[in-house]
Every structure is written in structure tokens, then in C-alpha cells.
mmCIF file of C-alpha atoms in Angstrom:
data_model
loop_
_atom_site.group_PDB
_atom_site.id
_atom_site.type_symbol
_atom_site.label_atom_id
_atom_site.label_comp_id
_atom_site.label_asym_id
_atom_site.label_seq_id
_atom_site.Cartn_x
_atom_site.Cartn_y
_atom_site.Cartn_z
ATOM 1 C CA MET A 155 5.214 27.657 2.547
ATOM 2 C CA LYS A 156 7.572 28.186 5.468
ATOM 3 C CA HIS A 157 6.196 25.159 7.297
ATOM 4 C CA VAL A 158 6.421 23.045 4.119
ATOM 5 C CA ASN A 159 10.094 23.948 3.671
ATOM 6 C CA GLN A 160 10.775 23.156 7.312
ATOM 7 C CA GLU A 161 9.114 19.762 6.970
ATOM 8 C CA ARG A 162 11.156 18.983 3.863
ATOM 9 C CA ALA A 163 14.347 20.030 5.597
ATOM 10 C CA LEU A 164 13.506 17.831 8.580
ATOM 11 C CA THR A 165 12.763 14.911 6.253
ATOM 12 C CA ILE A 166 16.242 15.233 4.740
ATOM 13 C CA LEU A 167 18.172 16.089 7.898
ATOM 14 C CA SER A 168 16.780 13.398 10.207
ATOM 15 C CA PRO A 169 18.278 10.435 8.267
ATOM 16 C CA LEU A 170 21.562 12.348 7.930
ATOM 17 C CA ALA A 171 21.604 12.918 11.678
ATOM 18 C CA VAL A 172 21.098 9.197 12.309
ATOM 19 C CA LEU A 173 23.985 8.354 9.968
ATOM 20 C CA ALA A 174 26.220 10.919 11.678
ATOM 21 C CA LEU A 175 25.442 9.507 15.127
ATOM 22 C CA TRP A 176 26.042 5.985 13.811
ATOM 23 C CA GLN A 177 29.440 7.015 12.410
ATOM 24 C CA VAL A 178 30.470 8.740 15.634
ATOM 25 C CA ALA A 179 29.358 5.770 17.750
ATOM 26 C CA SER A 180 31.441 3.467 15.538
ATOM 27 C CA GLN A 181 34.524 5.663 15.789
ATOM 28 C CA ILE A 182 34.439 5.934 19.575
ATOM 29 C CA GLY A 183 33.846 2.197 19.997
ATOM 30 C CA LEU A 184 30.232 2.136 21.177
ATOM 31 C CA ILE A 185 29.335 -0.183 18.282
ATOM 32 C CA ASP A 186 31.209 -3.395 17.514
ATOM 33 C CA HIS A 187 32.585 -3.181 13.966
ATOM 34 C CA ARG A 188 32.415 -6.958 13.593
ATOM 35 C CA TYR A 189 28.628 -6.924 13.683
ATOM 36 C CA VAL A 190 27.602 -3.388 12.740
ATOM 37 C CA PRO A 191 30.158 -1.641 10.514
ATOM 38 C CA SER A 192 30.221 2.135 10.220
ATOM 39 C CA PRO A 193 28.336 3.930 7.428
ATOM 40 C CA TYR A 194 31.694 4.841 5.873
ATOM 41 C CA SER A 195 32.760 1.183 5.741
ATOM 42 C CA ILE A 196 29.419 0.207 4.235
ATOM 43 C CA ALA A 197 29.738 2.974 1.635
ATOM 44 C CA GLN A 198 33.242 1.759 0.732
ATOM 45 C CA ALA A 199 31.992 -1.817 0.347
ATOM 46 C CA GLY A 200 29.037 -0.641 -1.721
ATOM 47 C CA TRP A 201 31.302 1.337 -4.031
ATOM 48 C CA SER A 202 33.644 -1.632 -4.401
ATOM 49 C CA ILE A 203 30.975 -4.133 -5.454
ATOM 50 C CA THR A 204 29.304 -1.500 -7.641
ATOM 51 C CA VAL A 205 32.502 -0.809 -9.575
ATOM 52 C CA SER A 206 33.160 -4.536 -9.948
ATOM 53 C CA GLY A 207 29.676 -5.024 -11.404
ATOM 54 C CA GLU A 208 28.623 -7.534 -8.743
ATOM 55 C CA LEU A 209 25.948 -5.308 -7.217
ATOM 56 C CA GLY A 210 24.434 -4.464 -10.605
ATOM 57 C CA ARG A 211 24.183 -8.152 -11.473
ATOM 58 C CA HIS A 212 22.335 -8.939 -8.251
ATOM 59 C CA VAL A 213 20.016 -5.925 -8.526
ATOM 60 C CA PHE A 214 19.131 -6.731 -12.138
ATOM 61 C CA ALA A 215 18.371 -10.355 -11.255
ATOM 62 C CA SER A 216 16.049 -9.334 -8.421
ATOM 63 C CA LEU A 217 14.301 -6.644 -10.468
ATOM 64 C CA ARG A 218 13.725 -9.096 -13.316
ATOM 65 C CA ARG A 219 12.079 -11.609 -10.995
ATOM 66 C CA LEU A 220 10.133 -8.939 -9.135
ATOM 67 C CA ALA A 221 8.730 -7.347 -12.296
ATOM 68 C CA ALA A 222 7.709 -10.674 -13.828
ATOM 69 C CA GLY A 223 6.086 -11.967 -10.645
ATOM 70 C CA PHE A 224 4.352 -8.663 -9.897
ATOM 71 C CA VAL A 225 2.722 -8.446 -13.336
ATOM 72 C CA LEU A 226 1.768 -12.140 -13.337
ATOM 73 C CA GLY A 227 0.077 -11.711 -9.963
ATOM 74 C CA ALA A 228 -1.426 -8.233 -10.280
ATOM 75 C CA VAL A 229 -3.175 -8.521 -13.659
ATOM 76 C CA PRO A 230 -5.232 -11.669 -12.927
ATOM 77 C CA GLY A 231 -5.748 -10.463 -9.358
ATOM 78 C CA ILE A 232 -7.345 -7.222 -10.546
ATOM 79 C CA VAL A 233 -9.495 -9.025 -13.130
ATOM 80 C CA LEU A 234 -10.701 -11.628 -10.629
ATOM 81 C CA GLY A 235 -11.322 -8.936 -8.023
ATOM 82 C CA ILE A 236 -13.509 -6.953 -10.417
ATOM 83 C CA VAL A 237 -15.495 -10.058 -11.410
ATOM 84 C CA MET A 238 -15.929 -11.097 -7.773
ATOM 85 C CA GLY A 239 -17.011 -7.599 -6.801
ATOM 86 C CA LEU A 240 -19.599 -7.349 -9.573
ATOM 87 C CA ASN A 241 -21.004 -10.876 -9.375
ATOM 88 C CA ARG A 242 -22.227 -12.100 -6.005
ATOM 89 C CA TRP A 243 -22.304 -15.733 -7.175
ATOM 90 C CA VAL A 244 -18.679 -15.688 -8.279
ATOM 91 C CA ARG A 245 -17.776 -13.967 -5.011
ATOM 92 C CA ALA A 246 -19.612 -16.616 -2.989
ATOM 93 C CA ALA A 247 -17.789 -19.372 -4.879
ATOM 94 C CA LEU A 248 -14.260 -17.927 -4.715
ATOM 95 C CA ASP A 249 -14.278 -16.169 -1.342
ATOM 96 C CA PRO A 250 -13.698 -19.402 0.636
ATOM 97 C CA LEU A 251 -10.768 -20.338 -1.617
ATOM 98 C CA VAL A 252 -9.145 -16.923 -1.212
ATOM 99 C CA ALA A 253 -9.716 -17.014 2.538
ATOM 100 C CA ALA A 254 -8.136 -20.476 2.754
ATOM 101 C CA LEU A 255 -5.101 -19.820 0.532
ATOM 102 C CA TYR A 256 -4.246 -16.240 1.454
ATOM 103 C CA PRO A 257 -2.953 -16.932 5.020
ATOM 104 C CA ILE A 258 -0.505 -19.615 3.837
ATOM 105 C CA PRO A 259 3.046 -18.183 3.994
ATOM 106 C CA LYS A 260 4.045 -18.061 0.346
ATOM 107 C CA ILE A 261 7.694 -18.792 1.150
ATOM 108 C CA ALA A 262 6.495 -22.093 2.655
ATOM 109 C CA ILE A 263 5.346 -23.319 -0.746
ATOM 110 C CA LEU A 264 8.609 -22.342 -2.448
ATOM 111 C CA PRO A 265 9.915 -25.959 -2.342
ATOM 112 C CA LEU A 266 6.809 -27.100 -4.226
ATOM 113 C CA LEU A 267 7.248 -24.324 -6.770
ATOM 114 C CA MET A 268 10.894 -25.290 -7.228
ATOM 115 C CA LEU A 269 9.808 -28.859 -7.978
ATOM 116 C CA VAL A 270 7.396 -27.568 -10.614
ATOM 117 C CA PHE A 271 9.358 -24.667 -12.126
ATOM 118 C CA GLY A 272 12.941 -25.569 -11.259
ATOM 119 C CA LEU A 273 15.602 -23.632 -9.365
ATOM 120 C CA GLY A 274 15.799 -20.687 -11.751
ATOM 121 C CA ASP A 275 13.905 -17.434 -12.071
ATOM 122 C CA ALA A 276 10.533 -19.077 -12.784
ATOM 123 C CA SER A 277 10.034 -20.433 -9.256
ATOM 124 C CA LYS A 278 10.968 -17.088 -7.669
ATOM 125 C CA ALA A 279 8.677 -15.152 -10.010
ATOM 126 C CA ALA A 280 5.899 -17.635 -9.218
ATOM 127 C CA VAL A 281 6.178 -17.162 -5.462
ATOM 128 C CA VAL A 282 6.098 -13.380 -5.943
ATOM 129 C CA ALA A 283 3.045 -13.717 -8.205
ATOM 130 C CA MET A 284 1.188 -15.754 -5.590
ATOM 131 C CA SER A 285 1.959 -13.148 -2.939
ATOM 132 C CA VAL A 286 0.612 -10.354 -5.139
ATOM 133 C CA LEU A 287 -2.399 -12.279 -6.473
ATOM 134 C CA PHE A 288 -4.390 -12.651 -3.266
ATOM 135 C CA LEU A 289 -3.717 -9.128 -2.011
ATOM 136 C CA THR A 290 -4.910 -7.589 -5.278
ATOM 137 C CA ILE A 291 -7.978 -9.836 -5.362
ATOM 138 C CA ILE A 292 -8.954 -8.763 -1.844
ATOM 139 C CA SER A 293 -8.330 -5.035 -2.367
ATOM 140 C CA THR A 294 -10.012 -4.898 -5.782
ATOM 141 C CA THR A 295 -13.065 -6.845 -4.607
ATOM 142 C CA ALA A 296 -13.424 -4.522 -1.631
ATOM 143 C CA GLY A 297 -13.190 -1.495 -3.915
ATOM 144 C CA VAL A 298 -15.981 -2.756 -6.200
ATOM 145 C CA VAL A 299 -18.251 -3.801 -3.343
ATOM 146 C CA GLN A 300 -17.881 -0.389 -1.664
ATOM 147 C CA LEU A 301 -19.043 1.509 -4.758
ATOM 148 C CA ASP A 302 -22.286 3.389 -4.100
ATOM 149 C CA ARG A 303 -25.132 1.447 -5.732
ATOM 150 C CA ILE A 304 -26.848 4.688 -6.724
ATOM 151 C CA TYR A 305 -24.362 5.115 -9.575
ATOM 152 C CA PHE A 306 -25.462 1.802 -11.062
ATOM 153 C CA ASP A 307 -29.129 2.711 -10.667
ATOM 154 C CA VAL A 308 -28.676 6.075 -12.387
ATOM 155 C CA ALA A 309 -26.707 4.438 -15.225
ATOM 156 C CA ARG A 310 -29.472 1.872 -15.768
ATOM 157 C CA ASN A 311 -32.164 4.570 -15.765
ATOM 158 C CA PHE A 312 -30.334 6.462 -18.501
ATOM 159 C CA GLY A 313 -29.646 3.290 -20.473
ATOM 160 C CA THR A 314 -25.869 3.614 -20.204
ATOM 161 C CA PRO A 315 -24.067 0.859 -22.139
ATOM 162 C CA TRP A 316 -22.073 -1.575 -20.024
ATOM 163 C CA HIS A 317 -18.670 -0.554 -21.395
ATOM 164 C CA LYS A 318 -19.341 3.131 -20.592
ATOM 165 C CA LEU A 319 -20.560 2.205 -17.120
ATOM 166 C CA PHE A 320 -17.350 0.287 -16.525
ATOM 167 C CA LEU A 321 -14.985 2.930 -17.933
ATOM 168 C CA ARG A 322 -16.699 6.003 -16.435
ATOM 169 C CA VAL A 323 -18.107 4.737 -13.132
ATOM 170 C CA ILE A 324 -16.648 1.433 -11.967
ATOM 171 C CA LEU A 325 -13.010 1.809 -12.986
ATOM 172 C CA PRO A 326 -12.514 5.394 -11.702
ATOM 173 C CA GLY A 327 -14.263 4.416 -8.471
ATOM 174 C CA ILE A 328 -12.022 1.431 -7.729
ATOM 175 C CA LEU A 329 -8.652 2.758 -8.966
ATOM 176 C CA PRO A 330 -7.669 4.263 -5.573
ATOM 177 C CA THR A 331 -8.344 0.944 -3.837
ATOM 178 C CA ILE A 332 -6.495 -0.988 -6.538
ATOM 179 C CA PHE A 333 -3.401 1.182 -6.164
ATOM 180 C CA SER A 334 -3.510 0.884 -2.383
ATOM 181 C CA GLY A 335 -3.513 -2.894 -2.791
ATOM 182 C CA LEU A 336 -0.686 -2.733 -5.334
ATOM 183 C CA ARG A 337 1.517 -0.697 -2.988
ATOM 184 C CA ILE A 338 0.969 -3.200 -0.183
ATOM 185 C CA SER A 339 1.554 -6.081 -2.599
ATOM 186 C CA LEU A 340 4.810 -4.524 -3.760
ATOM 187 C CA GLY A 341 6.206 -4.389 -0.233
ATOM 188 C CA VAL A 342 5.169 -7.963 0.474
ATOM 189 C CA SER A 343 6.591 -9.185 -2.836
ATOM 190 C CA LEU A 344 10.004 -7.683 -2.016
ATOM 191 C CA VAL A 345 10.029 -9.508 1.327
ATOM 192 C CA VAL A 346 9.017 -12.794 -0.292
ATOM 193 C CA LEU A 347 11.538 -12.431 -3.121
ATOM 194 C CA VAL A 348 14.452 -11.788 -0.773
ATOM 195 C CA GLY A 349 13.407 -14.807 1.285
ATOM 196 C CA ALA A 350 13.218 -16.956 -1.851
ATOM 197 C CA GLU A 351 16.695 -15.820 -2.897
ATOM 198 C CA PHE A 352 17.960 -16.800 0.552
ATOM 199 C CA VAL A 353 16.821 -20.359 -0.068
ATOM 200 C CA SER A 354 17.844 -20.943 -3.677
ATOM 201 C CA GLY A 355 19.757 -19.365 -6.497
ATOM 202 C CA ASN A 356 23.149 -17.817 -7.025
ATOM 203 C CA SER A 357 22.107 -14.252 -7.768
ATOM 204 C CA GLY A 358 19.828 -11.533 -6.447
ATOM 205 C CA ILE A 359 19.866 -9.175 -3.488
ATOM 206 C CA GLY A 360 18.688 -11.926 -1.140
ATOM 207 C CA TYR A 361 21.548 -14.140 -2.258
ATOM 208 C CA LEU A 362 24.010 -11.263 -1.735
ATOM 209 C CA ILE A 363 22.769 -10.746 1.835
ATOM 210 C CA TRP A 364 22.778 -14.443 2.711
ATOM 211 C CA SER A 365 26.147 -15.286 1.143
ATOM 212 C CA SER A 366 27.724 -12.222 2.790
ATOM 213 C CA TRP A 367 26.442 -13.393 6.172
ATOM 214 C CA GLN A 368 27.790 -16.898 5.584
ATOM 215 C CA THR A 369 31.245 -15.551 4.715
ATOM 216 C CA LEU A 370 31.091 -12.866 7.444
ATOM 217 C CA VAL A 371 31.487 -10.023 4.949
ATOM 218 C CA VAL A 372 29.135 -7.918 7.054
ATOM 219 C CA GLU A 373 29.627 -4.728 5.034
ATOM 220 C CA ASN A 374 28.243 -6.366 1.881
ATOM 221 C CA MET A 375 25.320 -7.714 3.883
ATOM 222 C CA PHE A 376 24.402 -4.187 4.961
ATOM 223 C CA VAL A 377 24.797 -2.995 1.378
ATOM 224 C CA GLY A 378 22.224 -5.584 0.324
ATOM 225 C CA ILE A 379 19.821 -4.517 3.075
ATOM 226 C CA ILE A 380 20.147 -0.865 2.067
ATOM 227 C CA VAL A 381 19.576 -1.737 -1.598
ATOM 228 C CA VAL A 382 16.347 -3.560 -0.682
ATOM 229 C CA THR A 383 15.237 -0.449 1.204
ATOM 230 C CA VAL A 384 16.047 1.811 -1.742
ATOM 231 C CA LEU A 385 14.251 -0.492 -4.182
ATOM 232 C CA GLY A 386 11.173 -0.463 -1.949
ATOM 233 C CA VAL A 387 11.146 3.343 -1.779
ATOM 234 C CA LEU A 388 11.725 3.840 -5.513
ATOM 235 C CA SER A 389 9.154 1.252 -6.589
ATOM 236 C CA THR A 390 6.540 2.715 -4.230
ATOM 237 C CA PHE A 391 7.304 6.202 -5.574
ATOM 238 C CA PHE A 392 6.925 4.864 -9.125
ATOM 239 C CA LEU A 393 3.501 3.394 -8.349
ATOM 240 C CA ARG A 394 2.441 6.605 -6.616
ATOM 241 C CA GLU A 395 3.399 8.672 -9.661
ATOM 242 C CA ILE A 396 1.342 6.383 -11.906
ATOM 243 C CA GLU A 397 -1.567 6.784 -9.501
ATOM 244 C CA ARG A 398 -1.208 10.583 -9.601
ATOM 245 C CA ARG A 399 -1.641 10.481 -13.372
ATOM 246 C CA LEU A 400 -4.515 7.987 -13.432
ATOM 247 C CA VAL A 401 -6.317 9.211 -10.298
ATOM 248 C CA PRO A 402 -5.565 12.965 -10.236
ATOM 249 C CA TRP A 403 -8.706 13.830 -8.270
ATOM 250 C CA ARG A 404 -7.378 11.958 -5.256
ATOM 251 C CA TYR A 405 -4.522 14.467 -4.921
ATOM 252 C CA ASP A 406 -6.445 17.695 -5.567
#
């Protein structure tokens, strides 16, 4: 218990120490305020745009697009991954397509998506969905393929119905891999979304960062970067908590 408490204390104190050193370096002139403002200045700017409601508007816009794109990409990705993992013929047919489309930078096809879906939320949600889709297909397929075949043989010998085989053997066996893929997909989708908001739109965290850079309001730019970091941590924690409830044996 002593070591656990020490680790927790170190986890909390190390970021605080970095912030303190950053503040001191800013005050004594080691860091140029024009490019890297002090933590206190960033906190003041963050409070100002929070009180004005500007930050909340940008965060809500990004979360709306992220949630829509993540669900639209994850659900079909998991379904296709399960089908590909269970059926070798489907896997043989779709594997080349996934291998060809996955490496394409999704932000590179944003102009095409804007032509199809317009400049609003739909194109940004679509580019997030495409980023999530291929990662979930790959991770889910790998999870199904790696299942020990002996479970299927035993189920067949006992005449287990297909729906029970799926719910009691296949799904519990692949859930850890699915959640690993979802956590990776979530990080990638945040990166893609911020990049999409750089290019188009008049709201969102990416827009806040880019417009602040263009107007040289560097404090607001850092606020946007910190918000992206916080969103990434909170969303990953949220997924991990869901996994703890659905896959409790992984954390025993």
C-alpha cells in the first residue's frame, strides 16, 4: 500500500513540478512570452473564454462531431470485423480492400467529403468515422481469428446453439481486443477531427487553435491544445471504465 500511495503521489506531483518550472522559467525570462506564455497567462485566457461561453461552444461542437463519427465508424467496423474473422471467404474478399484503404491519410480525403457532405458537421463526422472504421475492423478481425479453435469444437460437440456460442464464447473472447482497438481509434479520431477543423468550419477546438494562431492570440491556442489533451484523457478513461464493467476478468 505504501508503494501504491507513493506512485499516486508521484503521478500527481510530476505534472505540477513541470508547471512550476515552466512558470519560473517564464518569470525569469528563459522562455519568450510571445511564443510560449506562462501557465498563469494560459489559465487566465482559459478562464476568460470559459466565462464568455466561447470555449464551451467550441468544445460542444467538437464533441458532437466526435461522438457521431465515432459511433458511425465503430459499430459497422465491429460488425464487419466479426464477420471477417468468422468467415474466411469474406475475409479473403475484404482484406485487400482494407489493406488498400487503411493507409490513406483520412484528412487527405476531407476535400472529397466536403464536396459530398458540405462544409458542416457531416463532413467532419464522416472523416472521423472513416478513421475509426478501419482500425476497428482490423482489431476485431484479429481478436476473432486469435480465438482458440478448441472452444468452437467443444461447442459443436455439445450441440451449442449459434447464438449461445456467440454470446458466451466469441463475444467475451474478443471484447478485450475490441476495446483496445476502440481506444486507439479514439486517439486517432481526435487528431483527425482537429485537423479537419483546421481546414474548414467556424467552430470546434481545432478552429479555436488555428484562428488563435492566425491572430497571434497564443494563450488561446495553448488553451485549445490543453483542452484536446483533457478530452483525450477523459474519453479514454470513459472507455476504460466501460471495459471494466463488460470485461471484469481482465482486471482481476
